[in-house]
XYZ file of N, CA and C in Angstrom:
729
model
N -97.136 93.604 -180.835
C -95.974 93.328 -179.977
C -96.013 94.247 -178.754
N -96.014 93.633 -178.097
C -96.472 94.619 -176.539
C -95.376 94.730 -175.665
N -94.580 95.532 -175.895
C -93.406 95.827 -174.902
C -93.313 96.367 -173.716
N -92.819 95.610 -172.799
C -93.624 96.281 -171.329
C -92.203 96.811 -170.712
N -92.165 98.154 -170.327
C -90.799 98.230 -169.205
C -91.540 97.969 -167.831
N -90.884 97.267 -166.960
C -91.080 97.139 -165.535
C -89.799 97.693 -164.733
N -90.427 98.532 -163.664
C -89.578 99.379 -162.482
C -89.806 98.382 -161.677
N -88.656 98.051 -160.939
C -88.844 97.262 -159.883
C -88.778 98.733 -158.889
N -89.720 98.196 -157.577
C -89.607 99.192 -156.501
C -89.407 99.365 -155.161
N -89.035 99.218 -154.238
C -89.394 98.722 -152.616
C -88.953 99.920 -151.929
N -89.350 99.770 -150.710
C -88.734 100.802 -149.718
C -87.550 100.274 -149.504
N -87.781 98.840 -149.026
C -86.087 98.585 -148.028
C -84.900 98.896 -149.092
N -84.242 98.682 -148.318
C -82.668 99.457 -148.570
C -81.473 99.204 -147.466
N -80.356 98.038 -148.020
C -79.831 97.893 -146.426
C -79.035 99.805 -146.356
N -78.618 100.196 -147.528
C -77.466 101.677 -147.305
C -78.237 103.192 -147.422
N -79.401 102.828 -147.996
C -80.571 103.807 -148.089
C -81.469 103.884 -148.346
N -82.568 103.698 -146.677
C -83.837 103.128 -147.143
C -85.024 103.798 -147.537
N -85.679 103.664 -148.627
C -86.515 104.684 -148.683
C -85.934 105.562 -149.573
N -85.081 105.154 -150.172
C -84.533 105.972 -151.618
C -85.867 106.019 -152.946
N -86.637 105.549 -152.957
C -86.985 105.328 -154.374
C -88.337 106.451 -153.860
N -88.508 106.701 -152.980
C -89.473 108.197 -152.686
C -88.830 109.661 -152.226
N -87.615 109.569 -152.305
C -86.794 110.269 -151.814
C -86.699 111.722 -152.638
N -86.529 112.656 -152.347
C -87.546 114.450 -153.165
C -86.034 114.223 -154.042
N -85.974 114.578 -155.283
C -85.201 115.060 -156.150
C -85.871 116.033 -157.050
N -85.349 117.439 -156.721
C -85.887 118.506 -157.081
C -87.211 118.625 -157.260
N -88.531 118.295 -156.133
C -89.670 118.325 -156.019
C -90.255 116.934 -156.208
N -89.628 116.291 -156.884
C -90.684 114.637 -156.895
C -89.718 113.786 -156.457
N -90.799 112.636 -156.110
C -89.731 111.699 -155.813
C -88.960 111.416 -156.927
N -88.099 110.210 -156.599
C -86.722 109.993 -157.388
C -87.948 108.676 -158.326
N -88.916 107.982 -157.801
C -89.498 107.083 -158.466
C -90.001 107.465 -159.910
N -90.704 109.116 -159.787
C -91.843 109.760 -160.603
C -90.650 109.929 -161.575
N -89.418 110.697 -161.083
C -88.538 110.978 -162.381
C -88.522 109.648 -163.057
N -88.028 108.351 -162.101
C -87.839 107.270 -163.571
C -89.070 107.318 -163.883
N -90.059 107.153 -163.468
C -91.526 106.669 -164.402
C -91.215 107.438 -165.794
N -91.149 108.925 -164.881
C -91.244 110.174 -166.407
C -90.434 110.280 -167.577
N -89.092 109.618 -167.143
C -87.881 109.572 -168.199
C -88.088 108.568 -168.966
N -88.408 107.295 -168.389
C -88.817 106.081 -169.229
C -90.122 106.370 -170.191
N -91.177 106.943 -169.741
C -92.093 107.445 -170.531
C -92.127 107.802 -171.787
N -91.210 108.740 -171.870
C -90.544 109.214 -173.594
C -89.752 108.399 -174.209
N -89.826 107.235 -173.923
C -89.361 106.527 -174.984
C -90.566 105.948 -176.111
N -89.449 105.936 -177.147
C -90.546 105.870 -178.091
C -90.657 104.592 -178.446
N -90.406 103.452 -177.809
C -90.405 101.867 -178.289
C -91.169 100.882 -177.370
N -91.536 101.375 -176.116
C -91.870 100.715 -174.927
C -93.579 100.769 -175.276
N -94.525 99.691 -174.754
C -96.083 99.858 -175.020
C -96.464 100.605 -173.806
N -96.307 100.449 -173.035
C -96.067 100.693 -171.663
C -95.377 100.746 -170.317
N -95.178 101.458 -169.285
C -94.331 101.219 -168.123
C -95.435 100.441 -166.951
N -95.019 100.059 -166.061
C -95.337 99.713 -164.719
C -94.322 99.532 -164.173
N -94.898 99.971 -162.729
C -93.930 99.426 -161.282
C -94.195 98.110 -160.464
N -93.331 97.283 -159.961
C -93.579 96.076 -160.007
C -93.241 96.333 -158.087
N -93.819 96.766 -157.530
C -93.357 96.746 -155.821
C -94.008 95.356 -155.061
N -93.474 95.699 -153.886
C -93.944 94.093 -153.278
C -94.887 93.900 -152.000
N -95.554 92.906 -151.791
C -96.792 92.913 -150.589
C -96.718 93.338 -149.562
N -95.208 93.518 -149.066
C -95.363 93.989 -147.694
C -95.488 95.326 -147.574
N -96.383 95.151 -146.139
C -96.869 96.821 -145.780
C -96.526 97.832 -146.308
N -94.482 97.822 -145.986
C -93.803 99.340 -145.959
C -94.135 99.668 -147.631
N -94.571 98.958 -148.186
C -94.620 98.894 -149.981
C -95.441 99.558 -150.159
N -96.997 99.902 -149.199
C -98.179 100.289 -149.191
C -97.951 102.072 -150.177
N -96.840 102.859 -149.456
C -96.778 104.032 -149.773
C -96.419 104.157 -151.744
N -95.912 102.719 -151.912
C -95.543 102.774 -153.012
C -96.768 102.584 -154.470
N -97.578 102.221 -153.600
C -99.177 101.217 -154.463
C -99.622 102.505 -154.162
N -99.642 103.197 -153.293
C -100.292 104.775 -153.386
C -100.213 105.606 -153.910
N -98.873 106.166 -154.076
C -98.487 106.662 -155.461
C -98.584 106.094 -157.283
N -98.610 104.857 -156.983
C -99.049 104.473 -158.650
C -100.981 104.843 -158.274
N -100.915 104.705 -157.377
C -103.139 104.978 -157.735
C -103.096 106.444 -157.917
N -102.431 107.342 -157.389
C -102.552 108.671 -157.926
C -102.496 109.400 -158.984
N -101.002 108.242 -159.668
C -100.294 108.872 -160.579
C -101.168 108.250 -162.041
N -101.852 107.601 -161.347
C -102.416 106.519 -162.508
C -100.950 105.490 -162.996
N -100.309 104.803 -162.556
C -99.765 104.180 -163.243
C -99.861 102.523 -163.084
N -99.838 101.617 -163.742
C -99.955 100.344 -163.476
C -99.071 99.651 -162.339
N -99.728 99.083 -161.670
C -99.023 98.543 -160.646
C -98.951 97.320 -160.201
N -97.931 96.456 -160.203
C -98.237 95.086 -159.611
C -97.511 94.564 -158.001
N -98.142 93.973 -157.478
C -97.333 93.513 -155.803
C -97.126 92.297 -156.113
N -95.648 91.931 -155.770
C -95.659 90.283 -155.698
C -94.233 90.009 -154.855
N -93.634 89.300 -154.988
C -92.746 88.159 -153.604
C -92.177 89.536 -153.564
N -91.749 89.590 -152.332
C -89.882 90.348 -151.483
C -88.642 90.252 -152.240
N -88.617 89.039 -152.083
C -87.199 88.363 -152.222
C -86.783 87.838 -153.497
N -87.859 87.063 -153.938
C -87.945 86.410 -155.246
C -88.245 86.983 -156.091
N -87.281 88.554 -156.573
C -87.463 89.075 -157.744
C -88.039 88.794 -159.003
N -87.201 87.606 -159.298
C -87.574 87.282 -160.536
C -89.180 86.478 -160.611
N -89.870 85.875 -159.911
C -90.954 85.339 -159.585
C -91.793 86.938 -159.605
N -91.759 88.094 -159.214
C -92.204 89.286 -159.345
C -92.257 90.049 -160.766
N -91.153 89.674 -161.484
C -90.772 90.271 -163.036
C -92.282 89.028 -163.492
N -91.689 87.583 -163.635
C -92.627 86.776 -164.451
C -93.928 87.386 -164.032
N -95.011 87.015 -162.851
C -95.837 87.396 -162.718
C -96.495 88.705 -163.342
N -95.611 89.919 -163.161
C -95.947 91.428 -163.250
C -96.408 91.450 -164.845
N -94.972 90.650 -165.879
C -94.887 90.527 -167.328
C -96.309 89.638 -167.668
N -96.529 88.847 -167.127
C -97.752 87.635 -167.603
C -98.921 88.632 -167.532
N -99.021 88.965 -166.217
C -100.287 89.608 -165.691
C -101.005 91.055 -167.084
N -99.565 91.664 -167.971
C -99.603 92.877 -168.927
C -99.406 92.201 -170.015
N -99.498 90.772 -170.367
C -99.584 89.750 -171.669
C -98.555 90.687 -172.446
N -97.247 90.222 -171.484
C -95.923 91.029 -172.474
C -95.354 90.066 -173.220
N -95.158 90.335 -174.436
C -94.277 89.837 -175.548
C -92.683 90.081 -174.974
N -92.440 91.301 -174.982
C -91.007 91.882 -174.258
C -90.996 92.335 -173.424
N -89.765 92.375 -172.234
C -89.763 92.583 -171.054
C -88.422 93.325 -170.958
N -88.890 94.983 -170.691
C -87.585 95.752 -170.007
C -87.841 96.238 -168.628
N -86.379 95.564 -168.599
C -86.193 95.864 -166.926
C -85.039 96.884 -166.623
N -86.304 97.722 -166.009
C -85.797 99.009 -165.400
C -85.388 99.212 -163.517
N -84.347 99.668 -162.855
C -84.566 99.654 -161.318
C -84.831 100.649 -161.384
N -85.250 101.416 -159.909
C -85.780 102.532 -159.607
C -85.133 103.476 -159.013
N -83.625 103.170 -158.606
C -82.506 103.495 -158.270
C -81.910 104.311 -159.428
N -82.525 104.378 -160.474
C -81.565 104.992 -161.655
C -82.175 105.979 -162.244
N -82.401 107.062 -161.626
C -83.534 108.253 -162.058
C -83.022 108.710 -163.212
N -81.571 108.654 -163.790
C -81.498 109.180 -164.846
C -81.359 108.700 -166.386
N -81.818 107.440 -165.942
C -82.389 106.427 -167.291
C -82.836 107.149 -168.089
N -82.170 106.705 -169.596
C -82.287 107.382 -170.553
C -83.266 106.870 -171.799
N -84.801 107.856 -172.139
C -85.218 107.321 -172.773
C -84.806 106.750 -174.628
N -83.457 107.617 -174.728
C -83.009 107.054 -176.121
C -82.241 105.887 -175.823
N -81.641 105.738 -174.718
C -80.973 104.724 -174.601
C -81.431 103.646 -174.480
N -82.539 103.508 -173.891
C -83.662 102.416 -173.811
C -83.898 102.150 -175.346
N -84.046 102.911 -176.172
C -84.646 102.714 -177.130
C -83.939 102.278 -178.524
N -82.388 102.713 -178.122
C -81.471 102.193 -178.715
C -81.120 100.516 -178.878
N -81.341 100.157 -177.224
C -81.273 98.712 -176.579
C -82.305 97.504 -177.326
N -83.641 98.537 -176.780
C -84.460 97.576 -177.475
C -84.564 97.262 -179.417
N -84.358 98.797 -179.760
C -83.869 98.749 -180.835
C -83.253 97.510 -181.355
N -81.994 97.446 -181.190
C -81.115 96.341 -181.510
C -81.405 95.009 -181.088
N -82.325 94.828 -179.912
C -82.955 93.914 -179.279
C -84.013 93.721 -180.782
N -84.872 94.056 -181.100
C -85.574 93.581 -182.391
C -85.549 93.283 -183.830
N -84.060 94.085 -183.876
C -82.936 93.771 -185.009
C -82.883 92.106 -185.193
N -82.816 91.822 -183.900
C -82.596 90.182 -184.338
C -83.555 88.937 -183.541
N -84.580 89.356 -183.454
C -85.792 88.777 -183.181
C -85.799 87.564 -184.796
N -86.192 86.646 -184.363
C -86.545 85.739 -183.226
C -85.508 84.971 -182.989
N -84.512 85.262 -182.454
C -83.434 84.486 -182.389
C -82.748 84.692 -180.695
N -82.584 86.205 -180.959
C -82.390 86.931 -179.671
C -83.265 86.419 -178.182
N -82.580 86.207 -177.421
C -83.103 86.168 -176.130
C -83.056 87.519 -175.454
N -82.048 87.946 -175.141
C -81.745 88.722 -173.907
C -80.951 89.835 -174.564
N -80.862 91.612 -174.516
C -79.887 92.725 -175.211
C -79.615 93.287 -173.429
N -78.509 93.462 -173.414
C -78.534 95.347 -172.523
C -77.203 95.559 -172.895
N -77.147 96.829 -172.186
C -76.188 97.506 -171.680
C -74.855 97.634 -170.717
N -75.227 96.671 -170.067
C -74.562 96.290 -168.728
C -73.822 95.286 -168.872
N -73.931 94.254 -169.673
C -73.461 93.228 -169.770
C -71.769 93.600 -170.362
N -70.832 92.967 -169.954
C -69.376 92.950 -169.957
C -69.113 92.769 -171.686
N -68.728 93.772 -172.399
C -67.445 95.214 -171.583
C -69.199 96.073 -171.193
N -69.104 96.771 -170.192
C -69.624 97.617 -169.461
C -69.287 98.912 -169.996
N -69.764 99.677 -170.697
C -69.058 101.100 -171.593
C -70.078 102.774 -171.006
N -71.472 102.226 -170.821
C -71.985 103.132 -170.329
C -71.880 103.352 -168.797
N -72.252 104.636 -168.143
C -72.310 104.893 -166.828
C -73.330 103.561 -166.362
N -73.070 103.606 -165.131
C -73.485 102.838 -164.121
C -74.803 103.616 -163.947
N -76.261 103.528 -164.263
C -77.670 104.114 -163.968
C -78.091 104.664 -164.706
N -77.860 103.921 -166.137
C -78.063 103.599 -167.264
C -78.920 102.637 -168.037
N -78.672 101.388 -166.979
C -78.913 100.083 -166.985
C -80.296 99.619 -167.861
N -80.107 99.236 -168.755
C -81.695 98.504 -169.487
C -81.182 96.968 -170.347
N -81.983 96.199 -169.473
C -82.314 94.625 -170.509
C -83.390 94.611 -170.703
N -83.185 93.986 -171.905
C -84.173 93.740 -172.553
C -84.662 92.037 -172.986
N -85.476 91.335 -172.604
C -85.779 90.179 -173.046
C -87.564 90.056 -173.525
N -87.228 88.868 -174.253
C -88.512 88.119 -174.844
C -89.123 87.629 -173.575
N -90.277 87.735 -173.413
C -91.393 86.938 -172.320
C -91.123 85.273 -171.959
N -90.874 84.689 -173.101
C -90.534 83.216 -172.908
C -88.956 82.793 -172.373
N -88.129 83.676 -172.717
C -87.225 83.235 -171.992
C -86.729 83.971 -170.042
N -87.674 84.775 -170.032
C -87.888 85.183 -168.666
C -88.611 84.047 -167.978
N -89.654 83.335 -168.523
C -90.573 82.426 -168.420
C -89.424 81.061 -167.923
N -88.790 80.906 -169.126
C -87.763 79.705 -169.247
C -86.824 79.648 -167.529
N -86.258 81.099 -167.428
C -85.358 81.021 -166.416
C -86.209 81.234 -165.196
N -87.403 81.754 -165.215
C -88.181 81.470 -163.952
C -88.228 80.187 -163.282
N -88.603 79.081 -164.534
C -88.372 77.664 -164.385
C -87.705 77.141 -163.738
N -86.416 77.623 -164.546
C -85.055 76.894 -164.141
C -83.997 77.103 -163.273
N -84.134 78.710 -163.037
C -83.442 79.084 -162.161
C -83.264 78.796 -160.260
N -82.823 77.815 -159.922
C -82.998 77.474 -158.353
C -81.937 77.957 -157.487
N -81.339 79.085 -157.397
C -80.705 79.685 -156.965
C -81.084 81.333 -156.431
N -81.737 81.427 -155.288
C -82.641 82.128 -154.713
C -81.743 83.570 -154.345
N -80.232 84.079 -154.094
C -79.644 84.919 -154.761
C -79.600 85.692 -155.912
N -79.362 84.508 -156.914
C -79.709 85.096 -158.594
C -81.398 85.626 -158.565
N -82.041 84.759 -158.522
C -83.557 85.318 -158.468
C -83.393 86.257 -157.799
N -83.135 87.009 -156.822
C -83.159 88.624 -156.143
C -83.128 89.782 -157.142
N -81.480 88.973 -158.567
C -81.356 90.034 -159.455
C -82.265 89.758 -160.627
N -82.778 89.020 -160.447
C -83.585 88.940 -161.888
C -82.864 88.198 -163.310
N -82.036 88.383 -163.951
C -81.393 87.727 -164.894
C -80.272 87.563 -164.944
N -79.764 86.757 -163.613
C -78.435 86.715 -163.472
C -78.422 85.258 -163.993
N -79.102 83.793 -164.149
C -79.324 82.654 -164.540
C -79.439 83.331 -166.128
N -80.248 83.875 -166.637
C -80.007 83.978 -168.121
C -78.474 84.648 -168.362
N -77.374 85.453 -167.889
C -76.648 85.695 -167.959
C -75.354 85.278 -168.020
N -75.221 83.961 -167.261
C -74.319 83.069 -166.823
C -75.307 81.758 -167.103
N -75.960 81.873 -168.646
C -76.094 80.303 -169.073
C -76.092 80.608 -170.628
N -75.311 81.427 -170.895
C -75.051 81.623 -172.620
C -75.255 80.429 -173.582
N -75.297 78.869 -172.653
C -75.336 77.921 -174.006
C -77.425 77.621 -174.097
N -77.736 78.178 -172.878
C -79.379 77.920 -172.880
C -79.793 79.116 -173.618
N -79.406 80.327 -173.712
C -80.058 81.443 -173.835
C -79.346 82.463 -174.602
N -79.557 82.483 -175.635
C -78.778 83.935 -176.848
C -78.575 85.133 -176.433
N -77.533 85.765 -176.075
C -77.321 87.383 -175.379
C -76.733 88.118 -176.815
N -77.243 89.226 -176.071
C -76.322 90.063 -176.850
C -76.021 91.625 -175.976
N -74.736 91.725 -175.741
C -73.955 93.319 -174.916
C -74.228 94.287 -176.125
N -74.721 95.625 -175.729
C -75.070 96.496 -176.438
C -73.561 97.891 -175.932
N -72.506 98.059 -177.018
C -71.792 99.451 -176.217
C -71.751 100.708 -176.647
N -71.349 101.480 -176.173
C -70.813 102.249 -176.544
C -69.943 103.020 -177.605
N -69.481 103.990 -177.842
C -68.571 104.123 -178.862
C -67.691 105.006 -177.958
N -67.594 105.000 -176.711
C -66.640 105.954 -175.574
C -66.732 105.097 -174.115
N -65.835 104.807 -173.777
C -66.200 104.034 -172.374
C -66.050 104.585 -171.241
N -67.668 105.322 -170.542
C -67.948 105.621 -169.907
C -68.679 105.173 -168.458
N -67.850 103.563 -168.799
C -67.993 102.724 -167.262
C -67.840 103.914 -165.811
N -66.698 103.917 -166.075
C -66.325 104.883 -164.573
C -67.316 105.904 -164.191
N -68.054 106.188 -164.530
C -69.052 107.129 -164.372
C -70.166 106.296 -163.571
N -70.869 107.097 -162.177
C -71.629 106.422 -161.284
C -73.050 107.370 -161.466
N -73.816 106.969 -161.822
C -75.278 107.619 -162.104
C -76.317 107.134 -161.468
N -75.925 105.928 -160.385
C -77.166 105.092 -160.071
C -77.224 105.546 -158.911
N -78.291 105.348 -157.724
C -78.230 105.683 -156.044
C -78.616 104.666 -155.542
N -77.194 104.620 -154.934
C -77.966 103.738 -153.233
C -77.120 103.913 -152.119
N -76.417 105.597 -152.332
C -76.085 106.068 -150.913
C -76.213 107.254 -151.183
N -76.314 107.813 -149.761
C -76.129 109.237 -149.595
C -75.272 110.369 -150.528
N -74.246 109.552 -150.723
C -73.473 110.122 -152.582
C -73.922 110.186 -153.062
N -74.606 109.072 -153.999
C -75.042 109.459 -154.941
C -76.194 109.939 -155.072
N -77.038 110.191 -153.603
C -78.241 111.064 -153.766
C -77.692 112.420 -153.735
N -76.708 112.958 -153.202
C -76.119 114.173 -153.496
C -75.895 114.550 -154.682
N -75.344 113.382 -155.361
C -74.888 113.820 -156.882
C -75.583 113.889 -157.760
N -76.802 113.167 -157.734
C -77.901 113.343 -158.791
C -79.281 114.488 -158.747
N -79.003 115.156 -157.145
C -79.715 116.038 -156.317
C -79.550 117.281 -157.783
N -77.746 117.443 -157.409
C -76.883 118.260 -158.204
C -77.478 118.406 -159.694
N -77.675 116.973 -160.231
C -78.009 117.322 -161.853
C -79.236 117.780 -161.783
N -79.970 117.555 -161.487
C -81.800 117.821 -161.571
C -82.328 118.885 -160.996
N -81.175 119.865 -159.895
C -81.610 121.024 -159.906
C -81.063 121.495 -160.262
N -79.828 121.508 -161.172
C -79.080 122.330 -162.174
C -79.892 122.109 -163.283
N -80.529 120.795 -164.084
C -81.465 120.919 -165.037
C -82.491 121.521 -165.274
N -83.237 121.733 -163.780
C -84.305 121.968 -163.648
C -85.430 120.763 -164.054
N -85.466 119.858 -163.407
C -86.418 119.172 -163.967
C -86.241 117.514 -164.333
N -87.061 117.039 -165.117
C -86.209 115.715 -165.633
C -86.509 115.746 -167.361
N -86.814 116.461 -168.038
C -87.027 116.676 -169.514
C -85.510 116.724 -170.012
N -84.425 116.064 -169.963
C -82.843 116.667 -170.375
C -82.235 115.247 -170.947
N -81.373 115.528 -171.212
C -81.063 113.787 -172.311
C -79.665 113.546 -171.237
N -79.141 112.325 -171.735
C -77.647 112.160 -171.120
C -76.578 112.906 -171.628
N -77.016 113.355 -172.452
C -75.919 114.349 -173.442
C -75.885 115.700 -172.573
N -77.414 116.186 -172.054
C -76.573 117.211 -171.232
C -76.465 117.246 -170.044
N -76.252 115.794 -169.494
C -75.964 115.050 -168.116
C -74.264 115.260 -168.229
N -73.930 114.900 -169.635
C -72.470 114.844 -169.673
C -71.455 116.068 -169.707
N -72.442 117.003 -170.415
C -72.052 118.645 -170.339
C -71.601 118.947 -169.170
N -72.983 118.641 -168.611
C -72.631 119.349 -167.147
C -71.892 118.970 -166.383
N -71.554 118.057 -166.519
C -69.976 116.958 -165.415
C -68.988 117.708 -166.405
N -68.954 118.165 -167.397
C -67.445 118.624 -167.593
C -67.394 120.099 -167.462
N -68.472 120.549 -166.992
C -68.314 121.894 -166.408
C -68.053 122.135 -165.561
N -68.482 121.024 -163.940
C -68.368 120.883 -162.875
C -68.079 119.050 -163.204
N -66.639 119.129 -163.204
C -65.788 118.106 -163.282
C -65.794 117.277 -161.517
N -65.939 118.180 -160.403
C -65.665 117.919 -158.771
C -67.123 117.078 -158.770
N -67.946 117.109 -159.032
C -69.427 116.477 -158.901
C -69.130 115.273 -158.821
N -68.456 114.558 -159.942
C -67.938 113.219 -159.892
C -67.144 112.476 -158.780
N -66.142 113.408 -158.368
C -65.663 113.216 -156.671
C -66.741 112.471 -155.635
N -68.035 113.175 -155.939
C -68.845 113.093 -154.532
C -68.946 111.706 -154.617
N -68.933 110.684 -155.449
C -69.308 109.323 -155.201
C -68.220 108.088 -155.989
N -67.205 108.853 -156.402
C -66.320 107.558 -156.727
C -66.236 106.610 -156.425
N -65.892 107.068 -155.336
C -65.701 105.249 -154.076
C -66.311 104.882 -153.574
N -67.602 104.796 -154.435
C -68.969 103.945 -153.624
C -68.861 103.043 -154.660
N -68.454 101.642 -153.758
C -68.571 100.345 -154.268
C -69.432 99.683 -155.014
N -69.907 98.420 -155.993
C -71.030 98.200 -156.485
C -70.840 97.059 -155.485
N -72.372 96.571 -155.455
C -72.359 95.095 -154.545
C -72.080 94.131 -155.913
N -71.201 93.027 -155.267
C -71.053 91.727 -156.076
C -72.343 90.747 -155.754
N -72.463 90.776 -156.813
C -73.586 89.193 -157.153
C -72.276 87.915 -157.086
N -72.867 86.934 -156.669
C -71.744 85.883 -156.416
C -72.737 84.808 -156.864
């Protein structure tokens, strides 16, 4: 069973471009997710899934250094980029990771998929994110089977949704079996992901107070209740609506 996580990656950015190379306490913000996702103990492998155009070039450079697997495919058509990337690593399962979320958690991933194989073969689709929403926001992990990524590649003709990747498996519950993975504390309100200048401040904050990226979410959470004001820096940064 070959479980593949895929990072999606790009430079552009309409609120901050060039976030996903951006220094967080000595590496980019990309290397931390590679590195955090790494320690999980359920995944066969990671890759980054970036895309053909040029500005992407810096991004295919860093996976040849780092040694990490790399695939280029559409801009726009996310999900046409997931299928391809998944086919190309003959994945059975497909977790999808963004690159925006440096502080992805490798137990939490592993929790997800966990429960994601609990009910194989029946299960289509597990995360986190899905409504009620209980964990922080940059957290984020789904998890699906290869064939039904396959299925909604198909079917999906709505070139918006394809941007997010499984927004057609999400909003077609009678084609496709979900299952919301929560919490036991609802820690929605909490913003952990970047795609502004906030929240690159705020996650600046954890990783050189950690020192590093070797630290769990548990003492992500410590440290916000030690320095309770940290959370201030990005409250009121909006999420974009998918429509």
């Amino acid at each position: 069973m070959r479980i593949i996580a895929i990072i999606q990656a790009r430079m552009g950015s309409n609120r901050l471009p060039g976030k996903v190379l951006l220094d967080l306490a000595g590496e980019p913000m990309l290397t931390r997710v590679v590195h955090r996702l790494r320690r999980s103990k359920t995944i066969t492998d990671v890759m980054v899934a970036t895309t053909t155009e040029t500005q992407d070039d810096v991004i295919s450079d860093l996976c040849k250094v780092q040694g990490w697997t790399c695939f280029r495919g559409n801009h726009d058509d996310v999900l046409d980029r997931y299928y391809q990337a998944a086919r190309a690593q003959f994945a059975d399962v497909v977790v999808r990771i963004t690159s925006d979320c440096p502080l992805i958690e490798p137990e939490i991933v592993d929790q997800v998929v966990g429960r994601f194989m609990e009910h194989q073969p029946v299960l289509d689709y597990a995360s986190n994110s899905l409504s009620p929403r209980t964990f922080p926001r940059g957290l984020d992990t789904e998890v699906m089977r290869f064939d039904a990524l396959e299925r909604a590649w198909h079917l999906d003709k709505n070139p918006d949704w394809r941007e997010h990747v499984t927004q057609f498996i999400q909003r077609n519950t009678s084609l496709f079996s979900t299952l919301a993975i929560t919490n036991d504390q609802d820690l929605s309100s909490m913003r952990w992901t970047v795609d502004t200048v906030e929240d690159l401040a705020f996650v600046r904050h954890i990783f050189e107070a950690l020192n590093g990226d070797v630290f769990s979410w548990r003492d992500v959470l410590k440290l916000l209740e030690q320095h309770p004001s940290w959370q201030e820096m990005n409250r009121d940064i909006k999420q974009k609506i998918i429509l």
